[in-house]
Coordinates of C-alpha atoms in Angstrom, one line a residue:
D1 CA -10.3 -48.5 63.9
L2 CA -13.2 -49.2 61.6
S3 CA -11.6 -52.1 59.9
G4 CA -11.1 -53.9 63.3
S5 CA -11.1 -57.6 63.9
N6 CA -14.6 -57.7 65.5
G7 CA -16.0 -58.2 62.0
F8 CA -18.7 -55.6 62.3
C9 CA -17.4 -53.4 59.5
G10 CA -15.4 -56.2 58.2
E11 CA -13.5 -55.5 55.0
V12 CA -13.7 -51.7 54.9
D13 CA -10.3 -50.5 53.7
I14 CA -9.8 -47.2 55.5
E15 CA -6.7 -46.4 53.5
S16 CA -8.7 -46.7 50.2
L17 CA -11.5 -44.5 51.7
M18 CA -8.9 -41.8 52.5
T19 CA -8.0 -41.5 48.8
M20 CA -11.6 -40.8 47.8
T21 CA -13.5 -37.6 47.9
Y22 CA -15.6 -37.1 51.0
Q23 CA -19.1 -38.0 49.7
P24 CA -18.2 -41.3 48.0
A25 CA -16.1 -42.3 51.0
K26 CA -18.9 -41.5 53.3
E27 CA -21.4 -43.4 51.2
A28 CA -19.2 -46.5 51.0
L29 CA -18.6 -46.6 54.7
L30 CA -22.3 -46.0 55.5
E31 CA -23.3 -48.8 53.1
K32 CA -20.9 -51.2 54.7
F33 CA -22.1 -50.2 58.2
Q34 CA -25.8 -50.6 57.3
T35 CA -25.4 -53.9 55.5
S36 CA -23.3 -55.3 58.4
Y37 CA -25.7 -54.1 61.0
L38 CA -28.8 -55.4 59.2
E39 CA -27.2 -58.8 58.6
H40 CA -26.1 -59.1 62.2
L41 CA -29.6 -58.0 63.3
L42 CA -31.3 -60.6 61.1
R43 CA -29.0 -63.4 62.4
R44 CA -29.8 -62.4 66.0
T45 CA -33.5 -62.3 65.4
E46 CA -33.6 -65.3 63.1
G47 CA -35.2 -63.3 60.3
N48 CA -38.1 -62.0 62.4
I49 CA -38.8 -58.6 61.0
S50 CA -41.0 -57.4 63.8
Q51 CA -38.5 -58.4 66.5
A52 CA -35.6 -56.9 64.4
A53 CA -37.5 -53.6 64.1
R54 CA -38.1 -53.6 67.9
E55 CA -34.5 -54.4 68.8
S56 CA -33.1 -51.8 66.3
G57 CA -35.5 -49.1 67.2
L58 CA -36.6 -48.8 63.6
K59 CA -40.2 -48.9 62.3
R60 CA -41.0 -52.1 60.4
Q61 CA -41.5 -50.2 57.2
S62 CA -38.1 -48.4 57.6
L63 CA -36.3 -51.7 58.2
Q64 CA -38.0 -53.3 55.2
R65 CA -37.0 -50.3 53.0
L66 CA -33.4 -50.7 54.1
L67 CA -33.5 -54.4 53.4
K68 CA -34.9 -53.8 50.0
Q69 CA -32.3 -51.0 49.3
Y70 CA -29.4 -53.4 50.0
H71 CA -31.1 -56.5 48.4
I72 CA -31.1 -58.4 51.7
T73 CA -33.6 -61.2 51.9
I74 CA -34.8 -62.6 55.2
E75 CA -35.3 -66.2 54.1
Q76 CA -31.6 -67.1 54.6
Y77 CA -31.8 -65.9 58.3
R78 CA -34.9 -67.9 59.2
L79 CA -34.5 -71.2 60.9

């Protein structure tokens, strides 16, 4: 269940996705996954991009591109 109580994919309404055509539903679900994953990763690494890249298995540049794509700033995660 992707809308489970673990909070990872949080507020994804699976029933709403099922009424959409495939591509928009896939994009909405992927965006929610990616933003949730990135936010959790940044909290865990306290906004340290190099550490976040290592832990996620992404290159730093790829991680920075995703953060920019979803308008996620690291300042709020730094202690």
